[in-house]
Coordinates of C-alpha atoms and ligand atoms in Angstrom, one line a residue:
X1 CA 227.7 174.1 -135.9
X2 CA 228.3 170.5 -134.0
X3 CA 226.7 170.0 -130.7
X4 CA 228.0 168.4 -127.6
X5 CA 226.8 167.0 -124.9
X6 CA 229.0 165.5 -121.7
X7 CA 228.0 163.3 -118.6
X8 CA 229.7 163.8 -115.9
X9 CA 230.2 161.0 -113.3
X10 CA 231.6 161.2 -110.1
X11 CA 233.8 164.0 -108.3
X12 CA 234.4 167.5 -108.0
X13 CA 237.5 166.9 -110.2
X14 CA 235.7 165.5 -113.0
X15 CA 233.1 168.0 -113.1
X16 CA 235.6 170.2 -113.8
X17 CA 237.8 168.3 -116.0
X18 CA 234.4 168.1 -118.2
X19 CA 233.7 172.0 -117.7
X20 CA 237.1 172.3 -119.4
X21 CA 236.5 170.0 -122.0
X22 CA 233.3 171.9 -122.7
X23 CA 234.9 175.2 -122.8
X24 CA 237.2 173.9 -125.5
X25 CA 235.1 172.7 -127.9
X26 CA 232.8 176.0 -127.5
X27 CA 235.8 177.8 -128.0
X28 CA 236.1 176.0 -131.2
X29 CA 232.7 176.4 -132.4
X30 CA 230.8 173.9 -130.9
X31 CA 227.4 174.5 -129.1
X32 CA 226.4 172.7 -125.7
X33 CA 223.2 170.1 -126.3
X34 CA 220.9 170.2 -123.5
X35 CA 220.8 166.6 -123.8
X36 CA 221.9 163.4 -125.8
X37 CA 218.7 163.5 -128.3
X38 CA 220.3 166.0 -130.5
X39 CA 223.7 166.0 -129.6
X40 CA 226.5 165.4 -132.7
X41 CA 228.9 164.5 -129.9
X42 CA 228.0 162.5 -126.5
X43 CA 230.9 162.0 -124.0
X44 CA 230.7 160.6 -120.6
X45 CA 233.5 161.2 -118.0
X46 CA 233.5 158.4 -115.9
X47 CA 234.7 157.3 -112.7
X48 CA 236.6 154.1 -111.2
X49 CA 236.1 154.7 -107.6
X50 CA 233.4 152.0 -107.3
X51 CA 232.7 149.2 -110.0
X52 CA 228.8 150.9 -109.8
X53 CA 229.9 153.7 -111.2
X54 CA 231.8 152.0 -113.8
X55 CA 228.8 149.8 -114.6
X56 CA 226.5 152.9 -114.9
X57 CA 228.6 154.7 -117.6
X58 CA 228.7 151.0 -119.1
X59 CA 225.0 150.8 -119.3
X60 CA 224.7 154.3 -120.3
X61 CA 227.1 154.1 -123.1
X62 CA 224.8 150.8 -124.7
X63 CA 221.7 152.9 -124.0
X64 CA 223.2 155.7 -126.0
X65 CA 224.2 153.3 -128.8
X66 CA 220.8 151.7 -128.7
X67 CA 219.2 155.0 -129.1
X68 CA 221.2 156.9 -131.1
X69 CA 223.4 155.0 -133.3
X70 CA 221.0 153.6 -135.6
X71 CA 218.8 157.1 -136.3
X72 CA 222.3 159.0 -136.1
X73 CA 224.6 156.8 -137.7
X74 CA 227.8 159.7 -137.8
X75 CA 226.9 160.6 -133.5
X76 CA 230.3 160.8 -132.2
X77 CA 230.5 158.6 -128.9
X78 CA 233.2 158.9 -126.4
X79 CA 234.3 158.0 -123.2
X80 CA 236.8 160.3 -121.3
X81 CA 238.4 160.1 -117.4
X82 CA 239.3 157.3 -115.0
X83 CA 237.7 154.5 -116.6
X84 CA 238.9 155.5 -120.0
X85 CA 242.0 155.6 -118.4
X86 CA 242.1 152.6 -116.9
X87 CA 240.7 150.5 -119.5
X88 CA 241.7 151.8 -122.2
X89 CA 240.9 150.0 -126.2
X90 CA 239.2 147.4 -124.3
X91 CA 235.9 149.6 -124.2
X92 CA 236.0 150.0 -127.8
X93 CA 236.1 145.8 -128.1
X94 CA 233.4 145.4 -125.6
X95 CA 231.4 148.4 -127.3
X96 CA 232.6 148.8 -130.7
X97 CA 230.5 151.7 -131.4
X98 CA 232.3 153.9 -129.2
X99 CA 234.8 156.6 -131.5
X100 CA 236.6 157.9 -128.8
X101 CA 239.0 156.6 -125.3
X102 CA 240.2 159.6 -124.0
X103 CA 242.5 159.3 -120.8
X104 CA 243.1 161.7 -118.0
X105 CA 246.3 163.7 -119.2
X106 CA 244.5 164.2 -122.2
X107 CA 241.2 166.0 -122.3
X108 CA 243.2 169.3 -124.0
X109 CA 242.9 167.1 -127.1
X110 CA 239.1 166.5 -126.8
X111 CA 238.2 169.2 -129.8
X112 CA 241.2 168.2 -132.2
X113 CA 239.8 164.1 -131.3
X114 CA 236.1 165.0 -131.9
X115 CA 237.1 167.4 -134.8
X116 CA 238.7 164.7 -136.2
X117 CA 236.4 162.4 -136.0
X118 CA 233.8 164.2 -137.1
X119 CA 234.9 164.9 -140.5
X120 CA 236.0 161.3 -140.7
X121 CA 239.6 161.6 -141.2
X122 CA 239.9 159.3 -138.3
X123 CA 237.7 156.3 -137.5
X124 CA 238.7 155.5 -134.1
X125 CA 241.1 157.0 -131.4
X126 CA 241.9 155.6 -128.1
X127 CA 244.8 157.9 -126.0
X128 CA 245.7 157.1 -122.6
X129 CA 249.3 158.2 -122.9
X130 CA 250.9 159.9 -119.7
X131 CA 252.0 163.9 -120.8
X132 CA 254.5 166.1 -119.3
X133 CA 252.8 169.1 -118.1
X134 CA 249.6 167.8 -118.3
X135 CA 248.7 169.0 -115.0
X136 CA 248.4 172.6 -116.1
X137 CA 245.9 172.4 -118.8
X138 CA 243.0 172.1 -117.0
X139 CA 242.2 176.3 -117.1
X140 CA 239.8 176.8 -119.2
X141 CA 236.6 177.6 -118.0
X142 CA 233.0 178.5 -119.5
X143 CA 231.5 181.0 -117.0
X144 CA 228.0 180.2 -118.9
X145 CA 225.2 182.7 -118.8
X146 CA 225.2 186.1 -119.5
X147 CA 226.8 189.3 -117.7
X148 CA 222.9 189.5 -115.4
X149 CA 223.4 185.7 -114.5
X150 CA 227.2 185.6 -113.4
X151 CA 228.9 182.6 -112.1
X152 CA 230.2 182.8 -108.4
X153 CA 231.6 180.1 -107.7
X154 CA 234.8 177.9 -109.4
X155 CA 236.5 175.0 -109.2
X156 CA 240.3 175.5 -110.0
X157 CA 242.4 172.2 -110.6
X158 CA 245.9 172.5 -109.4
X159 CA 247.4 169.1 -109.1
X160 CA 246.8 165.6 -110.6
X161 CA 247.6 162.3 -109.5
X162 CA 248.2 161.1 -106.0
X163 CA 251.5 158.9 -104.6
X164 CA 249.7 157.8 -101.4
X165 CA 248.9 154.1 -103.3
X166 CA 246.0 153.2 -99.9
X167 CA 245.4 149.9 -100.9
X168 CA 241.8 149.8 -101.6
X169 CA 242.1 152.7 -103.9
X170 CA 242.2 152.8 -108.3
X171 CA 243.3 156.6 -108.1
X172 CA 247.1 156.3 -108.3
X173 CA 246.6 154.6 -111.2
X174 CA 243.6 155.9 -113.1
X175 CA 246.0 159.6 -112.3
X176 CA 249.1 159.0 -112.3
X177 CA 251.6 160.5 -110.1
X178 CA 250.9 163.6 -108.8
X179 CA 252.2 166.4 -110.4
X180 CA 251.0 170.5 -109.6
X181 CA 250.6 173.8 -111.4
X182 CA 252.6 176.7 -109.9
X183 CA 251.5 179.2 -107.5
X184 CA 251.6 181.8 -109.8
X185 CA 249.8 179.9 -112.7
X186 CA 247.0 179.4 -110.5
X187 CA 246.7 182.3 -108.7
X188 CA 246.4 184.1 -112.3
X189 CA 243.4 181.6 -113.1
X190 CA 241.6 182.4 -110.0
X191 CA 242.4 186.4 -110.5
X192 CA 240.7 186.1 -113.4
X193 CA 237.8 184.5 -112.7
X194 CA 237.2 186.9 -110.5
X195 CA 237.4 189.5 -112.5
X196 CA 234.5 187.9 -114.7
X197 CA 232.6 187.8 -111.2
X198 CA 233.5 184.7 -109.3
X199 CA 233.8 185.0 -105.5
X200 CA 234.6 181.8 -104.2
X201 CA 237.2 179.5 -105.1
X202 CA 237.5 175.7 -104.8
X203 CA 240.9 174.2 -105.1
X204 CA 240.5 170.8 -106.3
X205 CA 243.0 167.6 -106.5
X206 CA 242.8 164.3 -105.4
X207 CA 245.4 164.9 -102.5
X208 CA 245.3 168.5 -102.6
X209 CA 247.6 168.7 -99.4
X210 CA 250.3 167.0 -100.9
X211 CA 250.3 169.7 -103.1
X212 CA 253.5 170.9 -104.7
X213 CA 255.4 169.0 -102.4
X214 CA 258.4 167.9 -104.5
X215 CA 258.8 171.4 -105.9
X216 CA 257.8 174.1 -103.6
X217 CA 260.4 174.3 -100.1
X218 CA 258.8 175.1 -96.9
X219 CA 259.0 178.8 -96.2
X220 CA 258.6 179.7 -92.4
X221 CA 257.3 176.4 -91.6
X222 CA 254.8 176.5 -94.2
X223 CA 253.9 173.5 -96.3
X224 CA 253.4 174.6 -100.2
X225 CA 249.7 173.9 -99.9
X226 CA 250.0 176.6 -97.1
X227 CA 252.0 178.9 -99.3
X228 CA 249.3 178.7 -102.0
X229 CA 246.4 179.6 -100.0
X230 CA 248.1 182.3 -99.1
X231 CA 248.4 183.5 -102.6
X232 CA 245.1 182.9 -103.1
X233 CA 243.5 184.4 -100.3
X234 CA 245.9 187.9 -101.4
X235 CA 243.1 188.5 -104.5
X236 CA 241.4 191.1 -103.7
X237 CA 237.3 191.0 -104.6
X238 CA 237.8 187.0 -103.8
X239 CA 235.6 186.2 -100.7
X240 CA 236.0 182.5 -99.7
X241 CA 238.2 179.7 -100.4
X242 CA 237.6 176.0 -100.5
X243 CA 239.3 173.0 -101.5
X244 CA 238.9 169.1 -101.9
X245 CA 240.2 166.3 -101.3
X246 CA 242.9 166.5 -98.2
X247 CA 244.6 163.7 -96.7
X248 CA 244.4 163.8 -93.0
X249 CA 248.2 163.5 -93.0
X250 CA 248.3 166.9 -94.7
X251 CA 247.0 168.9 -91.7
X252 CA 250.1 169.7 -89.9
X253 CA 249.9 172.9 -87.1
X254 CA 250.4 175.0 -90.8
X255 CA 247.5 174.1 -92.1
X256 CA 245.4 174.4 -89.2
X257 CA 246.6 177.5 -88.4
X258 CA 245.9 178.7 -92.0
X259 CA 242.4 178.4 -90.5
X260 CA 242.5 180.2 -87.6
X261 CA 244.9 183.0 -89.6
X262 CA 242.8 183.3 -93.1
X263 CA 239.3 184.4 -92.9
X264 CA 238.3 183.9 -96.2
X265 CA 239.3 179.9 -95.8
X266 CA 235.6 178.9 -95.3
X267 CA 234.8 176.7 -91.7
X268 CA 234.4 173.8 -93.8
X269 CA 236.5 170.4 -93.8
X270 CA 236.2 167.3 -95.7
X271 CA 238.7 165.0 -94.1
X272 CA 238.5 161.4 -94.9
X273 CA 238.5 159.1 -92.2
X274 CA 237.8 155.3 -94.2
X275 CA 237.9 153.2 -91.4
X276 CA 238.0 153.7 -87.7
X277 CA 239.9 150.9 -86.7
X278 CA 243.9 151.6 -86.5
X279 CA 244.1 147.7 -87.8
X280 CA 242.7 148.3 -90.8
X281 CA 243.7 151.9 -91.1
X282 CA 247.3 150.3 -91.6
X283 CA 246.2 147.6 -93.9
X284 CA 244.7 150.3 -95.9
X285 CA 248.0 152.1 -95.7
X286 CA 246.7 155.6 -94.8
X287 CA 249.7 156.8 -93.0
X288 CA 247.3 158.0 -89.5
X289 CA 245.9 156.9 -86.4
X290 CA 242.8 157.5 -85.0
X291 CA 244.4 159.1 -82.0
X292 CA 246.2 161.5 -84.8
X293 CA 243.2 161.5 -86.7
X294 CA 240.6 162.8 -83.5
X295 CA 243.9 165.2 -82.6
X296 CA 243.4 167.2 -86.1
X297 CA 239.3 167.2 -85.6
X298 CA 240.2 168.9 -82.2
X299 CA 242.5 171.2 -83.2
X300 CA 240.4 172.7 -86.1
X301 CA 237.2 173.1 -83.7
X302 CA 239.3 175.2 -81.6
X303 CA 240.6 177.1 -84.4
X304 CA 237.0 177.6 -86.0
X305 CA 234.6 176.7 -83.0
X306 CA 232.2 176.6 -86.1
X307 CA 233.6 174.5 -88.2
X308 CA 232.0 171.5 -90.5
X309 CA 233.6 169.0 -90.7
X310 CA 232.8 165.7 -93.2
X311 CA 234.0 162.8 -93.9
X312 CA 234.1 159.6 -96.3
X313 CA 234.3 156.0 -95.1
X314 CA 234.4 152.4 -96.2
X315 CA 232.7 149.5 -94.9
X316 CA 233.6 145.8 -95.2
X317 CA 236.9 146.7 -96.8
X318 CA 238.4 142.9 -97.0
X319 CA 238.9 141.4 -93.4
X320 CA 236.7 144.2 -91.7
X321 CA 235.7 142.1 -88.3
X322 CA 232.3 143.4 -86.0
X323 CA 235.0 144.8 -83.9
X324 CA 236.7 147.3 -86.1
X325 CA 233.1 148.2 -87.7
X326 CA 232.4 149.0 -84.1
X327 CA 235.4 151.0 -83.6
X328 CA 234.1 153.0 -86.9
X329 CA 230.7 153.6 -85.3
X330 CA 232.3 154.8 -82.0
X331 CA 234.8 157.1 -83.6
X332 CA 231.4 158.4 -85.4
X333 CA 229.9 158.9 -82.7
X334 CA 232.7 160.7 -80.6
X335 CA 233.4 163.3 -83.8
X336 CA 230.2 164.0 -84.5
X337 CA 230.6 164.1 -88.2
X338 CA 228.3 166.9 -90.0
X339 CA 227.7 164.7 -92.6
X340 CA 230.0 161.4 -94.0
X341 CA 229.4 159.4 -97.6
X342 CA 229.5 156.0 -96.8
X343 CA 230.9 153.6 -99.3
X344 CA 230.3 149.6 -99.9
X345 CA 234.1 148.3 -100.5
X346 CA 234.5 147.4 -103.7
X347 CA 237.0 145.8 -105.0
X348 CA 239.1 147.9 -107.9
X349 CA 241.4 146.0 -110.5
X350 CA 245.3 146.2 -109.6
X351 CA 244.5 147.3 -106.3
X352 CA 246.7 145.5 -103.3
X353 CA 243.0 145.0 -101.4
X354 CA 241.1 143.7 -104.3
X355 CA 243.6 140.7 -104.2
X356 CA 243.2 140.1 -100.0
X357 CA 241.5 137.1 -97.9
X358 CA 238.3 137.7 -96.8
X359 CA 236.1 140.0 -99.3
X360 CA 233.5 140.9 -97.2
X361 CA 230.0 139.1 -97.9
X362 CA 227.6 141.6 -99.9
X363 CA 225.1 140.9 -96.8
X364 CA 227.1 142.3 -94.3
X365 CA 228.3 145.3 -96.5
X366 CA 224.3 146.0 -96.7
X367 CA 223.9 145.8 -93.3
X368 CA 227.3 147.4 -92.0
X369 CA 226.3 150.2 -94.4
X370 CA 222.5 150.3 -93.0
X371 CA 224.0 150.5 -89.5
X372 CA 226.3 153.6 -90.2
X373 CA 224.2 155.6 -92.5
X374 CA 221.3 155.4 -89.3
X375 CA 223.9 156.8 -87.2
X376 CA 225.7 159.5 -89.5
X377 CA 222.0 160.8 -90.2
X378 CA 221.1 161.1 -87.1
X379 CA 224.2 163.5 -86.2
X380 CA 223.7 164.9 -89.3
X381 CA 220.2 165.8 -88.4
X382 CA 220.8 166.7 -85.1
X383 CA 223.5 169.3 -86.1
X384 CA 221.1 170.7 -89.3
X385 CA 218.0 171.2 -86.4
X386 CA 220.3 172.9 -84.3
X387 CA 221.0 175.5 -86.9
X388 CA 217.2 176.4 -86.4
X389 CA 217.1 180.0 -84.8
X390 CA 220.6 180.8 -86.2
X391 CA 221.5 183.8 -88.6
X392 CA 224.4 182.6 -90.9
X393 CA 226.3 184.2 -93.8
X394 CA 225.6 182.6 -97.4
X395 CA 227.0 183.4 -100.4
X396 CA 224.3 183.6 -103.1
X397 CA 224.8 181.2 -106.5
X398 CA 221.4 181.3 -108.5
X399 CA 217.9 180.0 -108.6
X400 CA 217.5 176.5 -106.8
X401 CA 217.8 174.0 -109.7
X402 CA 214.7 172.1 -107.9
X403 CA 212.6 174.7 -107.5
X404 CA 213.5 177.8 -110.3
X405 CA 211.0 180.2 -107.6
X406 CA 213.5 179.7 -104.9
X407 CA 217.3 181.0 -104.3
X408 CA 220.2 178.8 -103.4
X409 CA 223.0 180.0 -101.3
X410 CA 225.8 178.2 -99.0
X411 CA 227.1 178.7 -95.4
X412 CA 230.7 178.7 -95.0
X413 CA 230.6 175.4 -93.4
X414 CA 229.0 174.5 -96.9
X415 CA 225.4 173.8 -96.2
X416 CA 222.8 174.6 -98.8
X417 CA 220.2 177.4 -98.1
X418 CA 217.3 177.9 -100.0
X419 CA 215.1 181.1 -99.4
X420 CA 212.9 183.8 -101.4
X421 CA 215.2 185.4 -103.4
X422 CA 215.8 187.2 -106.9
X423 CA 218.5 187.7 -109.4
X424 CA 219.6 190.8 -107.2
X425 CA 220.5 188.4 -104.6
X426 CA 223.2 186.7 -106.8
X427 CA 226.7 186.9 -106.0
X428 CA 225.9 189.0 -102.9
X429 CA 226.8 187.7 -99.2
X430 CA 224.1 188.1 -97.2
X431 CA 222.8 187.1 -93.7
X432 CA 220.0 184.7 -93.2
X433 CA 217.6 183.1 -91.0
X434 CA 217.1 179.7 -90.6
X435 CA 213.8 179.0 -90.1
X436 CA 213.5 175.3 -91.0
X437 CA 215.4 172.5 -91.7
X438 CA 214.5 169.6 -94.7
X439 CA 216.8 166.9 -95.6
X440 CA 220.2 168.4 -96.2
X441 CA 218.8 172.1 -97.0
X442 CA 218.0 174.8 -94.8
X443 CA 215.8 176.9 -95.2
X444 CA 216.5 181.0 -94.5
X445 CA 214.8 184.3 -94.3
X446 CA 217.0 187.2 -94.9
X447 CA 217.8 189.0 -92.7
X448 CA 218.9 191.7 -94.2
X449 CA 217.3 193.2 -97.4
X450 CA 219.2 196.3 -98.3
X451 CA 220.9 194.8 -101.5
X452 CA 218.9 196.4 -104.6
Ligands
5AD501 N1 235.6 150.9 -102.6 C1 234.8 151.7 -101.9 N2 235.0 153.0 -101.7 C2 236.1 153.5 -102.2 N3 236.7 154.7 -102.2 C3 237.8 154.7 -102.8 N4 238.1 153.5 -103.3 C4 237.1 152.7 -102.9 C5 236.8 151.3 -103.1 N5 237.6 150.5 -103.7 C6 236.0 155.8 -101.5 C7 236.9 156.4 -100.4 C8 237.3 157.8 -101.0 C9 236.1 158.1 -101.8 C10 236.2 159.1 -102.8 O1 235.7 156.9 -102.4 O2 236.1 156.6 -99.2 O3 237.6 158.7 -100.0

């Protein structure tokens, strides 16, 4: 039986697009590698966000032909995801080792590809067609370990692409436009993975409140992103809900009052600002203001009083000036982000931005970056020490991946606890202590230890 190994790079949405890609070849026979040594197959799904992240699957890709090629002359090597998409044959002329291109509307053909390939009917195969539908075949999922070691949590995919084109971004095209599964087609995924034992949901996309937008009307004022978490939150033995990425634009009084209405929507929000300077904000065509921006952080805290709320931001994106950096560290400072992931701008191929006056010197993206990761930490910190004291509800995934002796749970607002727990704890809600706080974990006691 073939092995297979896959490297994930990047988001929430290619984790999963690999868990599916996994889940197909094990349903046709394949067995997981627990790394590239022995693996028949090796695929890395890459990302385009950054050019580092292109350049690490790059490096990876010689290291794996390096190591493997020559001792395992018939390995099957593969790139799938954005930078597949994007680049397409030319990673099999700059790396003519690799067997397999495999673009993002595509990964439902990994195992016929790799099957093919395998048995050498095929020598090469690059696909980065678009496909009608392609949107809905993201479903399968693994759900590894055994009936003792369940999986709580998901991720459920339900749309691809995104039409919002900001100009410093590779997504639209690395995508495609976006296009979304049906309520009821997703509502029947999450159903059942809750029925093998998930309790919380993540809804993923890259605009995920532009969901179902061209196909779905409003119904009582309610956007179909609204509509769906409705659905959603209707299954019954399904405890929270998540999803990632919004656009801030997609948080209309619906939305926010989806909050305040839905109590398994967790107190968690990732909302990314990218700039705080309404200049740029333009010129990166987001479609907000930081006044409308700093309205929607103010009307969730007073929905949820306790709610998280993160970010993602740029610096130096091309003609950033001291002043609009400044106006990013005082809008940092006045929402009091619970944690943000900075990013150096870096220019992306085809991209309006990449093509602008003024690319900001790599000095000053060090520096601006230095600058706003002192301040976001120390809010970050601030907010994690004030959790010291508090009891908070978790929702218990597994053993701690660092630390095997240890169990790993998460707030609602999405925090990771870590605390002296069993397999009994697993899948259970349960109240802890925090008792201490280390860099982005918290540490608990139970509080309450009636669950055997
Ligand atoms: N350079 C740097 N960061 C980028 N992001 C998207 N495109 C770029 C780019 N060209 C960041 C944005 C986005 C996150 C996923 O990646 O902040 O929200």
């Amino acid at each position: 039986m073939p092995s297979v190994y896959i490297k994930t790079y990047g988001c929430q949405m290619n984790e999963r697009d690999s868990e599916a890609v996994a889940a197909q070849l094990v349903a046709k026979g394949y067995s997981l590698a627990p790394n590239e040594h022995a693996a028949d197959v090796v695929l890395l799904n890459t990302c385009s966000v950054r050019d580092n992240a292109e350049q690490k699957a790059i490096n990876k890709m010689e290291n794996l032909v390096g190591k493997l090629r020559k001792s395992r002359p018939s390995v099957v090597l593969g790139f799938m995801g954005c930078m597949a998409q994007s680049r397409g044959k030319q990673l099999i002329d700059q790396l003519p080792d690799v067997d397999l291109v495999l673009g993002t509307q595509k990964f439902h053909r990994a195992a016929d590809y790799v099957n093919e390939l395998l048995a050498g009917t095929r020598r090469k195969i690059v696909d980065t067609e678009e496909e009608t539908g392609s949107e809905a075949t993201i479903k399968e999922h693994l759900l590894l370990g055994t009936a003792k070691e369940k999986q709580v949590t998901a991720f459920v995919s339900i749309m691809q692409g995104c039409n919002q084109y900001c100009t410093f971004c590779i997504v639209p095209y690395t995508r495609g436009e976006e296009r979304s599964r049906t309520i009821a087609d997703i509502v029947d995924e999450c159903r059942s993975l809750v029925e093998r034992g998930v309790r919380e949901v993540t809804l993923l996309g890259q605009i995920v409140t532009s969901y179902g937008k061209r196909d779905i009307k409003l119904k009582d004022g309610k956007s179909a992103f609204v509509q769906l978490l409705d659905a959603v939150h209707e299954i019954d033995g399904l405890e929270r809900i998540r999803f990632t990425s919004p656009h801030p634009k997609g948080y209309g009084d619906d939305l926010v009052e989806a909050y305040a209405r839905l109590p398994k929507l967790c107190e968690s929000a990732h909302i990314p600002l990218q700039s705080g300077s309404d200049r740029l904000l333009k010129i990166m065509h987001r479609g907000y203001t930081t006044e409308r921006f700093l309205t929607i952080v103010e009307k969730l805290r007073k929905a949820r009083p306790n709610i998280g709320i993160t970010t993602d931001i740029i610096v130096g994106f091309p003609g950033e000036t001291e002043e609009d950096f400044e106006q990013t560290l005082s809008l940092g400072r006045q929402v009091r982000f619970d944690n943000s992931y900075i990013f150096k701008y870096s220019p992306r191929k085809d991209t309006p931005a990449a093509a602008m006056p003024d690319q900001t010197p790599q000095v000053i993206l060090e520096e601006r970056n230095q600058r706003l990761l002192t301040l976001i930490n120390e809010i970050a910190a601030e907010k994690y020490n004030q959790l010291v004291g508090q009891t908070v509800q978790i929702l218990v995934e597994g053993p701690s991946r660092k630390n095997e002796a240890r169990y790993m749970g998460r707030t609602r607002c999405n925090r990771i606890v870590l605390f002296d727990g069993g397999e009994r704890h697993r899948g259970h809600l349960m109240d802890v202590k925090i008792t201490r706080t280390g860099s982005f974990t918290l540490y608990g006691d139970p509080a309450i230890l009636n669950l055997d």
